[in-house]
Structures are given as structure tokens and as C-alpha cells.
């Protein structure tokens, strides 16, 4: 019983804490609302509570836990354990997350950004098991990713490697949240897709979508529109997935992955047809030798990816710190 770790997944709307055993099975999970408007301190306290409640729920004590892993929105400094800022967490400025959770739990804490830990999870426990080189791309409000090279998560010199959402796919493209133009995030994120649809409807395009607030457009609504052969939604989605494929082609030339894992709320809800658009777009633009045998697959772990990846991160970090 004393070989479990805790994974914490901090999202824009909810926090998930889970006790994870060495086989990667979740023994107990706890959800809390993020309520980011209450400020960093309140959110950090709830993260610690989620961890402690998960441990109690699994019938364990904090001292039985080897370590705590965290997946958090970034950009962040994984070594210092500091969240620099985050678009989804208003008012966060150099928040010392690692110190806070370490103090509250009394256990060693390791952290990384949410997409890096989701990629770790898919590699260790999900669809990427046994694959030594892969990329993970996650479409949410923004676009994030992670890169596994030779069975290790690639962070690079700055520790910010794997920020795949900011791969430029159109030098004259629209402005991205990062200040540049034409990042794939500015052309294929959920936010962009929803905004495009709402604008087109406002300009008189016919569509089954009548929602006028892009922020309120649910993924299920987009999936439904696609199933009903809605021309506008199909057109906007196809263009976005084409751009995603352009990014995949560029990334593949650097990494040469065996597998491309596509995940995140919007992709999980979409049809194989849309995944096919990403794949075709990437194949069309890459050197055949690089792209010929790449497998395009959906992520497998769904909403558990965050806590599982955080647990994998903690175990890997512990193994490193214990080895001579
Ligand atoms: Zn950008």
C-alpha cells in the first residue's frame, strides 16, 4: 500500500486529485472546482485538499505516499516549481506552486505543464505504450503538446520545449495570444473554430448552429452539426484540421515520430473523417521517408490523462533522484 503516488491535474474549471498505484491504476479520485477568480492561494489550498482527500479516500495516510506530481497550465518552470502566468488563471504571476503543495502535504512534489504530463501518460499507460518516439497534440481552448524522444519527455535547454501550439503555419496569419502571427493555435484551437462559426452565421451563412456566444458553444454541438452534414461547420473544421496537419508535418521533420497522438476535448468528440483531414494534410507536406510509417491515433486516457501523467512524472523524477 505504501508505493502509491498522488497526481494532481489543475484545469481552468476543475481540479482532479488521484492516488495512483505502481501499475498506473487509480485507487481513488477527487474533484474540486478551480474557481480561479478567488486567486492563486485559494486554488493552491484546494489542490492540496484534493490530494489529501484522495489519500484518505484510498484508505492511506500522507506518509504512505511516495511523492506528489502536478500537471498545471503554463508556462511554468518545472525545476523551481513556479507557474509564470496562465491565460486560464487570471492574476497568476510567478506562483510558487511546488513549495505550497510540498508544505501542505509534507511529500516531495514534482510538476510540469498539463500537455507534457498528458503526453507522458499516453506514453507510459495509454495508446503510446511501447513507442519510443511520439508527439502528443491536445486541442482545447488553446493548443498544447508534448514530445517524447527515445522514451524520454523532451524539455530542451529552456525547459519550454514541446510548446507545439506556437509552431507557425502561416506567416501572415491571424494574431496569436503569444503576440506572434499565424501560430497553429491561432488557426485551429477550439476558441478560433467557434469564433469563425459565430461570425459566419452573423454574416448570414446558414447553419444548424444558432449559438451566438463562441464561449458557450459546446463540443457536442459541433459534433452534432458535423453529423447533420452542416456545410459551415464542416468547412471551418476542415480548414482548422488542415492547419493542424501543417504543424504536424513541420514538427515531424524535427522529431521523426512513430506515432502522432491527437487529444483534447474537441478531438475526442469529433469524427474519424476530421482526424483523416489532419493525417492527409500532414502526409501531403512531409518527406515520405519521415511520414510514411507514422501512425495517427486518438488519445486513450481522456480526462484521467492529467492525473495519470502527473503520477508518471513523480515516479520518473523519484527514480532519477534515487539513482546514483
Ligand atoms: Zn503563438
Short mmCIF file of C-alpha atoms and ligand atoms in Angstrom, two decimals:
data_model
loop_
_atom_site.label_atom_id
_atom_site.label_comp_id
_atom_site.label_asym_id
_atom_site.label_seq_id
_atom_site.Cartn_x
_atom_site.Cartn_y
_atom_site.Cartn_z
CA UNK A 1 0.00 0.00 0.00
CA UNK A 2 2.92 2.37 0.56
CA UNK A 3 4.09 2.53 -3.04
CA UNK A 4 1.40 4.87 -4.37
CA UNK A 5 1.84 8.43 -5.62
CA UNK A 6 -0.66 11.27 -5.92
CA UNK A 7 -1.39 13.00 -9.21
CA UNK A 8 -2.99 16.46 -9.31
CA UNK A 9 -4.45 17.89 -12.52
CA UNK A 10 -5.14 21.63 -12.39
CA UNK A 11 -7.57 22.73 -15.08
CA UNK A 12 -9.24 26.04 -15.84
CA UNK A 13 -12.56 24.83 -14.42
CA UNK A 14 -11.75 21.85 -12.21
CA UNK A 15 -9.06 20.22 -10.13
CA UNK A 16 -8.68 16.45 -10.04
CA UNK A 17 -6.59 14.66 -7.42
CA UNK A 18 -5.96 10.92 -7.55
CA UNK A 19 -4.00 8.20 -5.79
CA UNK A 20 -2.24 6.10 -8.40
CA UNK A 21 -0.63 2.69 -7.77
CA UNK A 22 2.59 1.42 -9.42
CA UNK A 23 0.57 -0.30 -12.18
CA UNK A 24 -0.98 3.04 -13.13
CA UNK A 25 -4.40 2.26 -11.69
CA UNK A 26 -6.35 4.99 -9.96
CA UNK A 27 -7.20 3.91 -6.38
CA UNK A 28 -9.29 6.97 -5.55
CA UNK A 29 -10.10 10.26 -7.26
CA UNK A 30 -11.42 13.59 -6.01
CA UNK A 31 -12.80 16.57 -7.95
CA UNK A 32 -12.90 20.21 -6.86
CA UNK A 33 -13.84 23.38 -8.66
CA UNK A 34 -10.88 25.55 -9.60
CA UNK A 35 -12.75 28.85 -9.07
CA UNK A 36 -9.70 30.72 -10.36
CA UNK A 37 -11.36 34.08 -9.67
CA UNK A 38 -10.67 33.54 -5.95
CA UNK A 39 -6.93 33.91 -6.63
CA UNK A 40 -3.88 31.64 -6.51
CA UNK A 41 -3.82 31.00 -2.74
CA UNK A 42 -7.37 29.61 -2.69
CA UNK A 43 -6.67 27.43 -5.74
CA UNK A 44 -3.44 26.05 -4.23
CA UNK A 45 -5.30 25.26 -0.99
CA UNK A 46 -7.95 23.35 -2.94
CA UNK A 47 -5.26 21.42 -4.84
CA UNK A 48 -3.73 20.37 -1.50
CA UNK A 49 -7.20 19.42 -0.18
CA UNK A 50 -7.86 17.33 -3.29
CA UNK A 51 -4.58 15.48 -2.70
CA UNK A 52 -5.27 14.88 0.99
CA UNK A 53 -8.87 13.76 0.40
CA UNK A 54 -7.77 11.38 -2.36
CA UNK A 55 -5.23 9.82 0.03
CA UNK A 56 -7.85 9.41 2.78
CA UNK A 57 -10.35 8.05 0.24
CA UNK A 58 -7.83 5.39 -0.77
CA UNK A 59 -7.54 4.36 2.88
CA UNK A 60 -3.98 5.68 3.14
CA UNK A 61 -2.06 8.30 5.09
CA UNK A 62 0.07 11.07 3.56
CA UNK A 63 3.19 9.32 4.88
CA UNK A 64 2.35 6.26 2.76
CA UNK A 65 2.62 8.39 -0.40
CA UNK A 66 5.98 8.43 -2.19
CA UNK A 67 5.50 11.78 -3.94
CA UNK A 68 3.03 14.18 -5.50
CA UNK A 69 3.02 15.02 -9.22
CA UNK A 70 1.24 18.03 -10.70
CA UNK A 71 0.13 18.91 -14.21
CA UNK A 72 -0.60 22.63 -14.41
CA UNK A 73 -1.36 25.15 -17.10
CA UNK A 74 1.76 27.09 -18.00
CA UNK A 75 4.17 28.46 -18.99
CA UNK A 76 5.96 27.27 -15.89
CA UNK A 77 9.42 26.50 -14.55
CA UNK A 78 9.31 22.79 -13.67
CA UNK A 79 12.51 22.81 -11.59
CA UNK A 80 11.67 25.86 -9.49
CA UNK A 81 8.03 24.75 -9.38
CA UNK A 82 6.78 28.20 -10.36
CA UNK A 83 3.83 28.96 -12.64
CA UNK A 84 4.95 32.05 -14.55
CA UNK A 85 1.47 33.01 -15.73
CA UNK A 86 -1.52 31.41 -17.42
CA UNK A 87 -4.22 32.67 -19.76
CA UNK A 88 -6.75 30.42 -17.98
CA UNK A 89 -5.79 31.54 -14.49
CA UNK A 90 -6.26 35.29 -14.32
CA UNK A 91 -3.93 37.14 -11.95
CA UNK A 92 -1.36 34.35 -11.72
CA UNK A 93 2.13 35.83 -11.69
CA UNK A 94 5.09 33.65 -10.66
CA UNK A 95 3.06 31.46 -8.30
CA UNK A 96 5.21 29.12 -6.15
CA UNK A 97 3.05 26.04 -6.59
CA UNK A 98 5.62 23.36 -5.72
CA UNK A 99 6.60 24.92 -2.36
CA UNK A 100 2.97 25.40 -1.38
CA UNK A 101 1.88 21.82 -2.12
CA UNK A 102 5.07 20.42 -0.57
CA UNK A 103 4.37 22.31 2.66
CA UNK A 104 0.71 21.29 2.72
CA UNK A 105 1.35 17.59 2.10
CA UNK A 106 4.83 17.07 3.53
CA UNK A 107 5.72 14.99 0.46
CA UNK A 108 8.17 15.70 -2.39
CA UNK A 109 6.44 17.48 -5.27
CA UNK A 110 7.24 17.40 -9.00
CA UNK A 111 5.42 19.38 -11.67
CA UNK A 112 5.21 20.09 -15.38
CA UNK A 113 2.75 21.63 -17.79
CA UNK A 114 -0.56 19.91 -18.47
CA UNK A 115 0.21 18.84 -22.05
CA UNK A 116 3.63 17.43 -21.15
CA UNK A 117 2.12 15.27 -18.41
CA UNK A 118 -0.76 14.16 -20.69
CA UNK A 119 1.86 13.06 -23.24
CA UNK A 120 3.78 11.21 -20.51
CA UNK A 121 0.56 9.44 -19.53
CA UNK A 122 -0.24 8.31 -23.07
CA UNK A 123 3.35 7.12 -23.49
CA UNK A 124 3.55 5.17 -20.23
CA UNK A 125 -0.04 3.96 -19.81
CA UNK A 126 -2.08 4.82 -22.88
CA UNK A 127 -2.07 4.43 -26.63
CA UNK A 128 1.67 5.21 -26.88
CA UNK A 129 2.87 2.26 -24.78
CA UNK A 130 5.96 0.70 -26.30
CA UNK A 131 6.50 3.59 -28.74
CA UNK A 132 9.89 5.28 -28.25
CA UNK A 133 9.30 8.46 -30.28
CA UNK A 134 5.97 10.24 -30.40
CA UNK A 135 4.25 13.59 -30.29
CA UNK A 136 1.05 14.45 -28.45
CA UNK A 137 -1.15 17.31 -29.62
CA UNK A 138 -4.03 18.47 -27.46
CA UNK A 139 -6.76 20.77 -28.73
CA UNK A 140 -8.55 22.69 -26.06
CA UNK A 141 -9.26 26.36 -25.66
CA UNK A 142 -5.69 26.67 -26.94
CA UNK A 143 -3.37 24.04 -28.43
CA UNK A 144 -0.61 22.33 -26.49
CA UNK A 145 1.66 19.40 -26.99
CA UNK A 146 4.41 17.17 -25.75
CA UNK A 147 7.32 15.37 -27.39
CA UNK A 148 8.80 12.00 -26.39
CA UNK A 149 12.22 11.29 -27.90
CA UNK A 150 13.94 7.98 -27.19
CA UNK A 151 11.41 7.23 -24.43
CA UNK A 152 12.00 10.50 -22.59
CA UNK A 153 9.93 13.67 -22.44
CA UNK A 154 11.86 16.34 -24.33
CA UNK A 155 12.11 19.66 -22.45
CA UNK A 156 15.20 21.16 -24.05
CA UNK A 157 17.57 23.85 -22.81
CA UNK A 158 14.90 26.37 -21.79
CA UNK A 159 12.66 23.62 -20.32
CA UNK A 160 9.93 25.06 -22.58
CA UNK A 161 10.34 22.58 -25.43
CA UNK A 162 7.18 20.97 -26.75
CA UNK A 163 5.15 24.20 -26.97
CA UNK A 164 3.66 22.86 -30.18
CA UNK A 165 0.76 25.34 -30.26
CA UNK A 166 3.15 28.08 -31.31
CA UNK A 167 4.55 26.37 -34.37
CA UNK A 168 3.90 28.91 -37.14
CA UNK A 169 1.80 27.60 -40.02
CA UNK A 170 1.03 30.92 -41.79
CA UNK A 171 3.47 33.82 -41.52
CA UNK A 172 0.73 36.29 -42.50
CA UNK A 173 -1.91 34.58 -40.38
CA UNK A 174 -4.03 35.96 -37.54
CA UNK A 175 -2.55 37.16 -34.26
CA UNK A 176 -1.92 34.54 -31.59
CA UNK A 177 -2.27 35.05 -27.84
CA UNK A 178 1.54 34.91 -27.64
CA UNK A 179 1.89 38.03 -29.78
CA UNK A 180 3.11 36.33 -32.96
CA UNK A 181 1.15 35.77 -36.16
CA UNK A 182 -0.09 32.52 -37.63
CA UNK A 183 0.72 30.05 -34.84
CA UNK A 184 -1.33 26.86 -35.23
CA UNK A 185 -3.12 27.83 -32.00
CA UNK A 186 -4.37 30.99 -33.75
CA UNK A 187 -5.78 28.91 -36.62
CA UNK A 188 -7.02 25.63 -35.18
CA UNK A 189 -7.89 25.98 -31.50
CA UNK A 190 -11.42 25.41 -30.28
CA UNK A 191 -11.75 29.11 -29.50
CA UNK A 192 -10.87 30.04 -33.08
CA UNK A 193 -13.17 27.42 -34.60
CA UNK A 194 -16.14 28.59 -32.51
CA UNK A 195 -15.47 32.27 -33.26
CA UNK A 196 -15.30 31.60 -37.02
CA UNK A 197 -18.62 29.78 -36.98
CA UNK A 198 -20.37 32.51 -35.00
CA UNK A 199 -19.00 35.24 -37.29
CA UNK A 200 -20.09 33.42 -40.44
CA UNK A 201 -23.60 32.88 -39.06
CA UNK A 202 -23.79 36.56 -38.15
CA UNK A 203 -22.90 37.38 -41.75
CA UNK A 204 -25.80 35.32 -42.98
CA UNK A 205 -24.35 31.82 -43.56
CA UNK A 206 -26.84 29.04 -43.00
CA UNK A 207 -26.02 26.59 -40.23
CA UNK A 208 -27.72 24.42 -37.62
CA UNK A 209 -25.60 26.28 -35.07
CA UNK A 210 -27.53 29.19 -33.59
CA UNK A 211 -25.37 29.87 -30.53
CA UNK A 212 -24.15 33.48 -30.71
CA UNK A 213 -21.55 33.31 -27.92
CA UNK A 214 -18.42 31.39 -29.04
CA UNK A 215 -17.52 30.74 -25.39
CA UNK A 216 -20.80 28.92 -24.82
CA UNK A 217 -20.54 26.67 -27.88
CA UNK A 218 -20.28 23.09 -26.66
CA UNK A 219 -18.16 20.45 -28.35
CA UNK A 220 -21.20 18.18 -28.54
CA UNK A 221 -22.94 20.89 -30.61
CA UNK A 222 -20.09 20.88 -33.14
CA UNK A 223 -20.13 17.08 -33.31
CA UNK A 224 -23.88 17.15 -33.83
CA UNK A 225 -23.59 19.73 -36.61
CA UNK A 226 -20.99 17.56 -38.36
CA UNK A 227 -23.23 14.52 -38.06
CA UNK A 228 -26.04 16.54 -39.65
CA UNK A 229 -23.77 17.48 -42.57
CA UNK A 230 -23.69 21.16 -41.70
CA UNK A 231 -21.66 22.77 -44.50
CA UNK A 232 -20.41 25.72 -42.49
CA UNK A 233 -19.18 23.67 -39.52
CA UNK A 234 -17.57 21.12 -41.85
CA UNK A 235 -15.81 23.88 -43.80
CA UNK A 236 -14.45 25.66 -40.70
CA UNK A 237 -13.40 22.41 -39.02
CA UNK A 238 -11.74 21.09 -42.17
CA UNK A 239 -9.68 24.25 -42.58
CA UNK A 240 -8.60 24.12 -38.92
CA UNK A 241 -7.60 20.44 -39.17
CA UNK A 242 -5.66 21.19 -42.40
CA UNK A 243 -3.61 23.74 -40.47
CA UNK A 244 -3.10 21.27 -37.64
CA UNK A 245 -1.70 18.86 -40.24
CA UNK A 246 0.71 21.55 -41.46
CA UNK A 247 2.02 21.88 -37.90
CA UNK A 248 2.34 18.09 -37.57
CA UNK A 249 4.40 17.94 -40.78
CA UNK A 250 6.81 20.60 -39.51
CA UNK A 251 7.18 19.00 -36.09
CA UNK A 252 7.65 15.55 -37.67
CA UNK A 253 10.66 16.76 -39.64
CA UNK A 254 12.40 17.59 -36.35
CA UNK A 255 11.24 14.70 -34.17
CA UNK A 256 10.56 11.89 -36.67
CA UNK A 257 7.85 10.31 -34.52
CA UNK A 258 6.48 6.80 -34.94
CA UNK A 259 3.12 7.99 -33.62
CA UNK A 260 1.09 11.20 -33.50
CA UNK A 261 -1.44 11.24 -30.66
CA UNK A 262 -4.33 13.66 -31.03
CA UNK A 263 -6.37 14.53 -27.97
CA UNK A 264 -8.24 17.16 -26.04
CA UNK A 265 -11.97 17.73 -25.66
CA UNK A 266 -12.70 18.81 -29.19
CA UNK A 267 -10.80 15.99 -30.93
CA UNK A 268 -12.27 13.33 -28.70
CA UNK A 269 -15.75 14.41 -29.78
CA UNK A 270 -15.00 14.55 -33.49
CA UNK A 271 -15.34 12.04 -36.29
CA UNK A 272 -12.66 9.88 -37.88
CA UNK A 273 -13.23 11.97 -41.01
CA UNK A 274 -11.78 15.04 -39.25
CA UNK A 275 -8.80 13.07 -37.92
CA UNK A 276 -8.27 11.93 -41.51
CA UNK A 277 -8.03 15.56 -42.59
CA UNK A 278 -5.15 16.12 -40.14
CA UNK A 279 -3.38 12.98 -41.35
CA UNK A 280 -3.79 13.72 -45.08
CA UNK A 281 -2.65 17.30 -44.63
CA UNK A 282 0.47 16.18 -42.76
CA UNK A 283 1.33 13.39 -45.23
CA UNK A 284 0.94 15.74 -48.19
CA UNK A 285 3.51 18.14 -46.75
CA UNK A 286 6.18 15.90 -45.28
CA UNK A 287 9.06 13.97 -46.77
CA UNK A 288 7.70 10.48 -47.43
CA UNK A 289 10.63 8.86 -45.62
CA UNK A 290 9.75 10.85 -42.49
CA UNK A 291 5.98 10.40 -42.66
CA UNK A 292 5.33 7.08 -44.38
CA UNK A 293 5.00 4.88 -41.32
CA UNK A 294 3.68 7.39 -38.81
CA UNK A 295 0.53 6.21 -37.01
CA UNK A 296 -2.15 8.82 -36.30
CA UNK A 297 -4.21 7.86 -33.27
CA UNK A 298 -6.62 9.31 -30.75
CA UNK A 299 -5.56 9.75 -27.14
CA UNK A 300 -6.87 6.97 -24.94
CA UNK A 301 -6.91 8.18 -21.36
CA UNK A 302 -9.43 11.02 -21.65
CA UNK A 303 -9.89 13.10 -18.53
CA UNK A 304 -7.64 10.79 -16.48
CA UNK A 305 -4.59 11.71 -18.60
CA UNK A 306 -3.67 14.66 -16.36
CA UNK A 307 -3.56 12.85 -13.00
CA UNK A 308 -2.01 9.72 -14.52
CA UNK A 309 0.69 11.75 -16.27
CA UNK A 310 1.38 13.70 -13.09
CA UNK A 311 1.80 10.35 -11.32
CA UNK A 312 4.17 9.09 -14.04
CA UNK A 313 6.16 12.33 -13.77
CA UNK A 314 6.51 11.92 -9.99
CA UNK A 315 7.65 8.30 -10.31
CA UNK A 316 10.20 9.13 -13.03
CA UNK A 317 11.54 12.07 -11.02
CA UNK A 318 11.85 9.89 -7.91
CA UNK A 319 13.70 7.20 -9.87
CA UNK A 320 16.15 9.84 -11.09
CA UNK A 321 16.75 11.33 -7.67
CA UNK A 322 17.28 7.87 -6.13
CA UNK A 323 19.66 6.54 -8.77
CA UNK A 324 23.37 7.08 -8.08
ZN1 LIG B 1 1.54 31.74 -30.59
#
